[in-house]
Tab-separated table of C-alpha atoms and ligand atoms in Angstrom:
chain	number	residue	atom	x	y	z
A	1	UNK	CA	-21.061	5.344	1.932
A	2	UNK	CA	-20.323	1.794	1.224
A	3	UNK	CA	-22.417	1.439	-2.014
A	4	UNK	CA	-21.154	4.816	-3.291
A	5	UNK	CA	-17.703	3.572	-2.544
A	6	UNK	CA	-17.937	0.610	-4.428
A	7	UNK	CA	-19.641	2.367	-7.261
A	8	UNK	CA	-16.693	4.719	-7.630
A	9	UNK	CA	-14.259	1.764	-8.107
A	10	UNK	CA	-12.894	2.311	-11.644
A	11	UNK	CA	-9.141	1.215	-11.605
A	12	UNK	CA	-7.621	-2.120	-10.466
A	13	UNK	CA	-3.886	-3.301	-10.764
A	14	UNK	CA	-4.500	-7.190	-10.047
A	15	UNK	CA	-6.613	-9.550	-12.081
A	16	UNK	CA	-6.608	-13.110	-11.411
A	17	UNK	CA	-8.615	-14.703	-14.296
A	18	UNK	CA	-8.980	-18.498	-15.108
A	19	UNK	CA	-6.077	-19.454	-12.993
A	20	UNK	CA	-3.684	-16.862	-14.464
A	21	UNK	CA	-2.152	-13.556	-12.746
A	22	UNK	CA	-2.363	-10.136	-14.673
A	23	UNK	CA	-0.646	-7.157	-13.582
A	24	UNK	CA	-1.130	-3.567	-14.715
A	25	UNK	CA	2.158	-2.233	-15.424
A	26	UNK	CA	2.520	0.753	-13.097
A	27	UNK	CA	5.964	1.491	-14.552
A	28	UNK	CA	4.261	3.163	-17.949
A	29	UNK	CA	1.237	4.684	-16.566
A	30	UNK	CA	-0.530	6.820	-17.248
A	31	UNK	CA	0.877	7.154	-20.650
A	32	UNK	CA	0.088	3.671	-21.283
A	33	UNK	CA	-2.497	0.973	-19.761
A	34	UNK	CA	-0.724	-2.573	-20.412
A	35	UNK	CA	-1.337	-5.748	-18.507
A	36	UNK	CA	1.271	-8.247	-18.273
A	37	UNK	CA	0.381	-11.895	-17.837
A	38	UNK	CA	2.577	-14.223	-15.242
A	39	UNK	CA	2.909	-17.808	-15.132
A	40	UNK	CA	5.521	-18.548	-12.276
A	41	UNK	CA	6.648	-17.110	-8.879
A	42	UNK	CA	10.080	-16.215	-10.447
A	43	UNK	CA	7.980	-13.668	-12.786
A	44	UNK	CA	5.986	-12.357	-10.161
A	45	UNK	CA	8.997	-11.632	-7.982
A	46	UNK	CA	10.477	-10.040	-10.942
A	47	UNK	CA	7.310	-7.880	-11.199
A	48	UNK	CA	7.456	-6.642	-7.564
A	49	UNK	CA	11.330	-5.668	-7.647
A	50	UNK	CA	10.897	-3.896	-10.962
A	51	UNK	CA	7.668	-2.099	-9.688
A	52	UNK	CA	5.296	-3.278	-12.350
A	53	UNK	CA	3.213	-3.814	-9.174
A	54	UNK	CA	3.882	-1.769	-5.866
A	55	UNK	CA	2.131	-0.671	-3.146
A	56	UNK	CA	2.248	-2.546	0.230
A	57	UNK	CA	-0.983	-4.489	0.106
A	58	UNK	CA	-0.755	-4.996	-3.897
A	59	UNK	CA	2.699	-6.559	-3.252
A	60	UNK	CA	1.234	-8.909	-0.660
A	61	UNK	CA	-1.593	-10.167	-2.850
A	62	UNK	CA	0.625	-10.728	-5.782
A	63	UNK	CA	2.954	-12.743	-3.889
A	64	UNK	CA	0.042	-14.767	-2.651
A	65	UNK	CA	-0.992	-15.410	-6.279
A	66	UNK	CA	2.774	-16.105	-7.002
A	67	UNK	CA	2.636	-19.136	-4.768
A	68	UNK	CA	-0.574	-20.240	-6.481
A	69	UNK	CA	1.437	-20.184	-9.702
A	70	UNK	CA	4.140	-22.003	-8.153
A	71	UNK	CA	1.822	-24.669	-6.728
A	72	UNK	CA	0.587	-25.531	-9.941
A	73	UNK	CA	3.999	-25.863	-11.520
A	74	UNK	CA	5.340	-27.689	-8.485
A	75	UNK	CA	2.781	-30.137	-8.642
A	76	UNK	CA	2.900	-30.837	-12.419
A	77	UNK	CA	6.576	-31.495	-12.061
A	78	UNK	CA	5.899	-34.246	-9.467
A	79	UNK	CA	8.259	-35.414	-6.565
A	80	UNK	CA	8.319	-33.662	-3.537
A	81	UNK	CA	6.409	-30.479	-4.473
A	82	UNK	CA	5.966	-29.194	-0.926
A	83	UNK	CA	10.068	-29.097	-0.732
A	84	UNK	CA	10.649	-27.567	-3.836
A	85	UNK	CA	8.044	-24.740	-3.236
A	86	UNK	CA	10.436	-23.473	-0.520
A	87	UNK	CA	12.637	-21.880	-3.470
A	88	UNK	CA	9.292	-19.989	-4.616
A	89	UNK	CA	8.630	-18.526	-1.198
A	90	UNK	CA	12.390	-17.579	-0.933
A	91	UNK	CA	12.438	-15.722	-4.352
A	92	UNK	CA	9.159	-13.801	-3.547
A	93	UNK	CA	10.468	-12.967	-0.342
A	94	UNK	CA	13.417	-11.518	-1.496
A	95	UNK	CA	11.657	-9.272	-4.126
A	96	UNK	CA	11.301	-6.074	-1.777
A	97	UNK	CA	12.273	-5.560	1.897
A	98	UNK	CA	10.289	-2.933	3.493
A	99	UNK	CA	6.607	-3.712	3.082
A	100	UNK	CA	5.799	-6.258	5.393
A	101	UNK	CA	2.355	-7.253	3.737
A	102	UNK	CA	4.814	-9.235	1.465
A	103	UNK	CA	5.726	-11.291	4.260
A	104	UNK	CA	2.306	-11.613	5.851
A	105	UNK	CA	0.805	-12.887	2.898
A	106	UNK	CA	3.508	-15.354	2.464
A	107	UNK	CA	2.985	-16.533	5.783
A	108	UNK	CA	-0.531	-16.805	5.381
A	109	UNK	CA	0.159	-19.138	2.137
A	110	UNK	CA	2.733	-21.128	4.353
A	111	UNK	CA	0.472	-21.850	7.188
A	112	UNK	CA	-2.426	-22.762	4.628
A	113	UNK	CA	0.170	-25.332	3.112
A	114	UNK	CA	0.874	-26.786	6.384
A	115	UNK	CA	-2.927	-27.523	7.182
A	116	UNK	CA	-3.384	-28.992	3.936
A	117	UNK	CA	-5.149	-32.486	4.564
A	118	UNK	CA	-4.472	-35.560	2.370
A	119	UNK	CA	-7.879	-35.343	0.836
A	120	UNK	CA	-7.670	-31.518	-0.314
A	121	UNK	CA	-6.981	-30.658	-3.782
A	122	UNK	CA	-3.893	-28.527	-3.104
A	123	UNK	CA	-4.238	-26.149	-5.851
A	124	UNK	CA	-7.657	-25.195	-5.019
A	125	UNK	CA	-7.144	-24.733	-1.614
A	126	UNK	CA	-4.060	-22.442	-2.219
A	127	UNK	CA	-5.964	-20.476	-4.947
A	128	UNK	CA	-8.835	-20.130	-2.328
A	129	UNK	CA	-6.577	-18.812	0.267
A	130	UNK	CA	-5.167	-15.869	-2.004
A	131	UNK	CA	-8.412	-14.943	-3.130
A	132	UNK	CA	-9.471	-14.650	0.101
A	133	UNK	CA	-6.222	-12.456	1.127
A	134	UNK	CA	-7.394	-10.323	-1.945
A	135	UNK	CA	-10.744	-9.951	-1.082
A	136	UNK	CA	-10.012	-9.430	2.641
A	137	UNK	CA	-7.827	-6.306	1.792
A	138	UNK	CA	-10.833	-5.289	-0.468
A	139	UNK	CA	-13.244	-5.101	2.606
A	140	UNK	CA	-10.483	-3.891	4.763
A	141	UNK	CA	-10.313	-0.679	2.518
A	142	UNK	CA	-14.243	-0.009	2.615
A	143	UNK	CA	-13.860	-0.437	6.518
A	144	UNK	CA	-10.999	1.851	6.620
A	145	UNK	CA	-12.382	4.440	4.637
A	146	UNK	CA	-15.633	4.567	6.681
A	147	UNK	CA	-13.511	4.868	9.895
A	148	UNK	CA	-11.186	7.390	8.323
A	149	UNK	CA	-14.151	9.654	7.286
A	150	UNK	CA	-15.757	9.467	10.601
A	151	UNK	CA	-12.587	10.659	12.169
A	152	UNK	CA	-12.318	13.731	9.824
A	153	UNK	CA	-15.896	14.553	10.626
A	154	UNK	CA	-15.052	14.564	14.291
A	155	UNK	CA	-12.508	17.127	13.847
A	156	UNK	CA	-13.925	18.885	10.788
A	157	UNK	CA	-13.486	22.744	11.004
A	158	UNK	CA	-14.324	24.590	7.624
A	159	UNK	CA	-13.600	23.425	4.204
A	160	UNK	CA	-11.021	20.735	3.743
A	161	UNK	CA	-8.102	20.445	1.750
A	162	UNK	CA	-5.696	17.487	2.222
A	163	UNK	CA	-2.384	16.580	1.236
A	164	UNK	CA	-1.389	13.008	0.390
A	165	UNK	CA	2.175	11.403	-0.750
A	166	UNK	CA	2.944	8.748	-2.868
A	167	UNK	CA	0.228	6.527	-4.165
A	168	UNK	CA	-2.235	4.556	-1.840
A	169	UNK	CA	-5.299	4.163	-4.163
A	170	UNK	CA	-6.688	1.091	-6.150
A	171	UNK	CA	-3.135	0.766	-7.794
A	172	UNK	CA	-1.650	0.145	-4.470
A	173	UNK	CA	-4.206	-2.535	-2.838
A	174	UNK	CA	-6.915	-4.986	-3.561
A	175	UNK	CA	-9.711	-2.569	-3.353
A	176	UNK	CA	-9.723	1.342	-3.939
A	177	UNK	CA	-7.294	2.261	-1.421
A	178	UNK	CA	-6.024	2.924	1.977
A	179	UNK	CA	-5.296	6.928	2.419
A	180	UNK	CA	-6.801	7.378	-1.034
A	181	UNK	CA	-9.907	5.199	0.206
A	182	UNK	CA	-10.366	7.516	2.843
A	183	UNK	CA	-9.790	10.716	0.858
A	184	UNK	CA	-12.451	9.077	-1.831
A	185	UNK	CA	-14.978	8.581	0.934
A	186	UNK	CA	-14.705	12.197	2.287
A	187	UNK	CA	-15.020	13.723	-1.162
A	188	UNK	CA	-18.069	11.518	-1.688
A	189	UNK	CA	-19.559	12.913	1.700
A	190	UNK	CA	-18.647	16.557	0.661
A	191	UNK	CA	-16.184	16.933	3.383
A	192	UNK	CA	-12.924	17.539	0.898
A	193	UNK	CA	-12.672	20.470	-1.551
A	194	UNK	CA	-9.181	19.742	-2.918
A	195	UNK	CA	-6.601	16.955	-2.617
A	196	UNK	CA	-3.077	18.173	-2.998
A	197	UNK	CA	-0.924	15.277	-4.387
A	198	UNK	CA	2.916	15.305	-3.561
A	199	UNK	CA	4.674	14.296	-6.841
A	200	UNK	CA	6.966	11.726	-5.105
A	201	UNK	CA	10.316	11.830	-6.006
A	202	UNK	CA	11.958	9.987	-7.672
A	203	UNK	CA	9.405	7.203	-8.976
A	204	UNK	CA	6.592	9.713	-9.160
A	205	UNK	CA	3.899	7.805	-7.796
A	206	UNK	CA	1.969	10.872	-7.108
A	207	UNK	CA	2.103	12.609	-10.399
A	208	UNK	CA	1.665	9.440	-12.429
A	209	UNK	CA	-0.570	7.484	-10.239
A	210	UNK	CA	-2.503	9.128	-7.459
A	211	UNK	CA	-3.094	12.377	-9.932
A	212	UNK	CA	-4.340	9.977	-12.568
A	213	UNK	CA	-6.585	7.943	-10.099
A	214	UNK	CA	-8.195	10.996	-8.498
A	215	UNK	CA	-8.491	12.823	-12.135
A	216	UNK	CA	-10.531	9.846	-13.528
A	217	UNK	CA	-12.864	9.840	-10.717
A	218	UNK	CA	-13.397	13.722	-10.993
A	219	UNK	CA	-12.026	14.360	-7.607
A	220	UNK	CA	-10.178	18.031	-7.914
A	221	UNK	CA	-6.722	17.371	-7.410
A	222	UNK	CA	-3.538	19.714	-7.491
A	223	UNK	CA	-0.226	18.260	-7.992
A	224	UNK	CA	2.942	19.753	-6.115
A	225	UNK	CA	6.513	19.275	-5.671
A	226	UNK	CA	7.183	17.330	-2.613
A	227	UNK	CA	9.380	20.486	-1.532
A	228	UNK	CA	6.153	22.607	-1.607
A	229	UNK	CA	4.468	20.762	1.276
A	230	UNK	CA	5.353	23.161	4.036
A	231	UNK	CA	4.586	26.268	1.980
A	232	UNK	CA	1.200	24.381	1.168
A	233	UNK	CA	0.377	23.769	4.874
A	234	UNK	CA	1.120	27.611	5.545
A	235	UNK	CA	-0.926	28.931	2.592
A	236	UNK	CA	-3.686	26.522	1.548
A	237	UNK	CA	-5.615	25.577	4.382
A	238	UNK	CA	-4.529	21.908	4.498
A	239	UNK	CA	-6.371	20.379	7.597
A	240	UNK	CA	-5.067	16.817	7.237
A	241	UNK	CA	-2.074	15.045	5.796
A	242	UNK	CA	-3.450	11.437	5.031
A	243	UNK	CA	-1.070	8.811	4.042
A	244	UNK	CA	-0.432	5.129	3.818
A	245	UNK	CA	2.186	2.598	5.286
A	246	UNK	CA	4.510	0.092	4.421
A	247	UNK	CA	5.184	-1.229	7.961
A	248	UNK	CA	3.977	-0.098	11.341
A	249	UNK	CA	5.872	-1.510	14.374
A	250	UNK	CA	4.430	-2.158	17.858
A	251	UNK	CA	5.108	1.238	19.048
A	252	UNK	CA	3.321	2.868	16.315
A	253	UNK	CA	6.267	4.015	14.152
A	254	UNK	CA	5.344	4.169	10.611
A	255	UNK	CA	7.635	3.132	7.557
A	256	UNK	CA	6.214	4.744	4.492
A	257	UNK	CA	7.478	6.288	1.303
A	258	UNK	CA	10.567	8.640	1.465
A	259	UNK	CA	9.418	12.066	2.470
A	260	UNK	CA	6.580	11.025	4.752
A	261	UNK	CA	8.711	11.779	7.865
A	262	UNK	CA	9.323	15.414	6.813
A	263	UNK	CA	5.688	15.691	6.164
A	264	UNK	CA	4.735	14.732	9.790
A	265	UNK	CA	7.384	17.122	11.407
A	266	UNK	CA	5.929	20.173	9.010
A	267	UNK	CA	2.174	19.095	9.919
A	268	UNK	CA	3.308	19.121	13.683
A	269	UNK	CA	4.727	22.803	13.186
A	270	UNK	CA	1.723	23.934	11.338
A	271	UNK	CA	-1.143	22.389	13.382
A	272	UNK	CA	-2.075	19.968	10.494
A	273	UNK	CA	-3.479	16.545	11.554
A	274	UNK	CA	-1.674	13.500	10.467
A	275	UNK	CA	-3.627	10.471	9.649
A	276	UNK	CA	-2.112	7.099	8.640
A	277	UNK	CA	-4.310	4.443	6.970
A	278	UNK	CA	-3.417	0.918	6.697
A	279	UNK	CA	-4.759	-2.537	7.178
A	280	UNK	CA	-3.507	-4.608	10.129
A	281	UNK	CA	-1.498	-6.728	7.710
A	282	UNK	CA	0.824	-3.745	7.594
A	283	UNK	CA	1.456	-4.036	11.258
A	284	UNK	CA	4.569	-5.804	12.542
A	285	UNK	CA	4.161	-6.349	16.137
A	286	UNK	CA	7.619	-8.386	16.207
A	287	UNK	CA	9.348	-5.037	15.808
A	288	UNK	CA	9.624	-2.848	18.726
A	289	UNK	CA	10.192	0.393	16.801
A	290	UNK	CA	10.813	1.894	13.459
A	291	UNK	CA	14.658	1.722	14.022
A	292	UNK	CA	14.388	-1.901	13.196
A	293	UNK	CA	12.622	-1.662	9.905
A	294	UNK	CA	14.853	-2.591	6.920
A	295	UNK	CA	14.664	0.465	4.553
A	296	UNK	CA	15.158	-0.391	0.791
A	297	UNK	CA	17.599	1.708	-0.872
A	298	UNK	CA	17.163	1.597	-4.794
A	299	UNK	CA	19.448	2.136	-7.497
A	300	UNK	CA	20.822	5.955	-7.754
A	301	UNK	CA	20.104	6.086	-11.495
A	302	UNK	CA	16.252	6.769	-10.262
A	303	UNK	CA	17.512	10.065	-9.189
A	304	UNK	CA	20.134	10.722	-11.516
A	305	UNK	CA	17.983	10.034	-14.621
A	306	UNK	CA	14.651	11.498	-16.253
A	307	UNK	CA	13.135	9.303	-18.407
A	308	UNK	CA	16.282	7.178	-19.241
A	309	UNK	CA	18.347	10.344	-19.832
A	310	UNK	CA	21.302	11.352	-17.477
A	311	UNK	CA	20.507	14.797	-15.896
A	312	UNK	CA	22.442	14.663	-12.669
A	313	UNK	CA	25.854	15.466	-12.664
A	314	UNK	CA	28.576	12.588	-12.326
A	315	UNK	CA	28.213	11.847	-8.460
A	316	UNK	CA	27.118	9.209	-6.247
A	317	UNK	CA	23.229	9.355	-5.403
A	318	UNK	CA	21.705	8.011	-2.186
A	319	UNK	CA	18.156	6.760	-2.913
A	320	UNK	CA	16.370	5.315	0.463
A	321	UNK	CA	12.890	4.726	-0.989
A	322	UNK	CA	10.976	4.703	2.545
A	323	UNK	CA	11.609	6.526	5.920
A	324	UNK	CA	10.218	6.330	9.302
A	325	UNK	CA	7.947	8.531	10.924
A	326	UNK	CA	7.923	8.319	14.750
A	327	UNK	CA	4.405	7.542	16.437
A	328	UNK	CA	4.677	10.812	18.519
A	329	UNK	CA	4.083	12.763	15.225
A	330	UNK	CA	0.984	10.927	14.216
A	331	UNK	CA	-2.571	11.810	15.366
A	332	UNK	CA	-4.290	8.604	14.287
A	333	UNK	CA	-3.686	5.061	12.509
A	334	UNK	CA	-6.771	3.969	11.022
A	335	UNK	CA	-7.092	0.249	10.293
A	336	UNK	CA	-9.795	-2.163	9.561
A	337	UNK	CA	-9.700	-3.243	13.025
A	338	UNK	CA	-10.425	0.255	14.346
A	339	UNK	CA	-8.749	3.685	14.846
A	340	UNK	CA	-5.642	4.378	17.184
A	341	UNK	CA	-5.236	7.725	18.198
A	342	UNK	CA	-1.895	9.088	19.503
A	343	UNK	CA	-0.412	5.566	18.869
A	344	UNK	CA	1.868	3.914	21.466
A	345	UNK	CA	2.641	0.298	22.319
A	346	UNK	CA	-0.185	-0.315	24.633
A	347	UNK	CA	-2.801	1.078	22.192
A	348	UNK	CA	-1.313	-0.951	19.250
A	349	UNK	CA	-1.222	-4.124	21.394
A	350	UNK	CA	-4.902	-3.846	22.182
A	351	UNK	CA	-5.878	-2.920	18.467
A	352	UNK	CA	-4.272	-5.985	17.427
A	353	UNK	CA	-6.262	-8.224	19.991
A	354	UNK	CA	-9.455	-7.044	18.165
A	355	UNK	CA	-11.197	-8.876	15.512
A	356	UNK	CA	-11.884	-6.996	12.354
A	357	UNK	CA	-14.810	-4.457	12.574
A	358	UNK	CA	-16.443	-6.083	9.218
B	1	MRU	O1	7.660	1.865	-3.626
B	1	MRU	P1	6.101	1.785	-3.557
B	1	MRU	O2	5.622	2.555	-4.471
B	1	MRU	O3	5.686	0.365	-3.196
B	1	MRU	O4	5.638	2.568	-2.300
B	1	MRU	C1	4.348	2.544	-1.787
B	1	MRU	C2	4.143	3.402	-0.879
B	1	MRU	O5	4.956	3.795	0.013
B	1	MRU	C3	2.594	3.473	-0.364
B	1	MRU	O6	2.650	4.924	0.558
B	1	MRU	C4	2.456	2.408	0.777
B	1	MRU	O7	2.650	1.006	0.301
B	1	MRU	C5	0.937	2.302	0.989
B	1	MRU	S1	-0.196	1.929	-0.115
B	1	MRU	C6	-1.623	1.128	0.270
């Protein structure tokens, strides 16, 4: 399946080429495909904040390249370049609060920086570290796809229809996706007949990005309003809800795109299985439970306007963009280190002690 999955890779969101970072502007997809070039950490931080690039792993990878750009700039400026680099770490860390992959990638870059020897070429070493973060995310996607497909096979009944939320595909990762990677794999194996994609209000990652990625690959996809999910579970033979994650805490609670929690509640009610697919860089063992996860709130205009036109009444809008699904609503968390069924603190701790499976 690995080779077939690699052959199916069509879209990418991040391109590191000749020492420069290019990001596919996800704010205007699928209407236009525009690549933007970035030359410094501040620009990359702004790209993350404004959602040119989004999706937990993609944010982390972009931030790592942002540090490489900063190293080049700070070295050229001379003086105490390592001290000056602190400002770049800070500006990138402040770009978005919920996806822990951002902080994980920045920590990895910092650790590498601290291990530099006097004989090292700092720019080459830091670039290699960012590329390795990018490459290992791609590898993790492949392993998770295989593990997720095995899990579906283990529980397979009749024909499968799955429901997904937000965008967890090539646009959100360094490879072809987390939840969407499993869905791609299951489609290639003939185990899925149709994918239902929540439109994912208010930013429409589902209708603009997920539906576009799947349609590009000829995978049957039907778009639905987020509020149709319970009705779909009751009437359309959904067997799995498959989603990604932005942060998973030590007890197995999962922060993901707003609306995920209500999907899990509905799935439990309808006897539909609930799978979370995320690399171990999304797991934050320093937080005991989802109550400790900072939840990003974005501008009310994302709710009150459509295409820049005001459609809502003249009221305040509350726009939290993530929610937390409690571990006891989750059937399985699939990572590149292995699968945790019915997650709890003991199982998550055991998982994080394991090496990667590839
Ligand atoms: O606000 P976004 O688009 O960055 O949110 C993305 C999600 O919530 C995804 O489901 C999550 O990052 C998993 S992506 C592999």
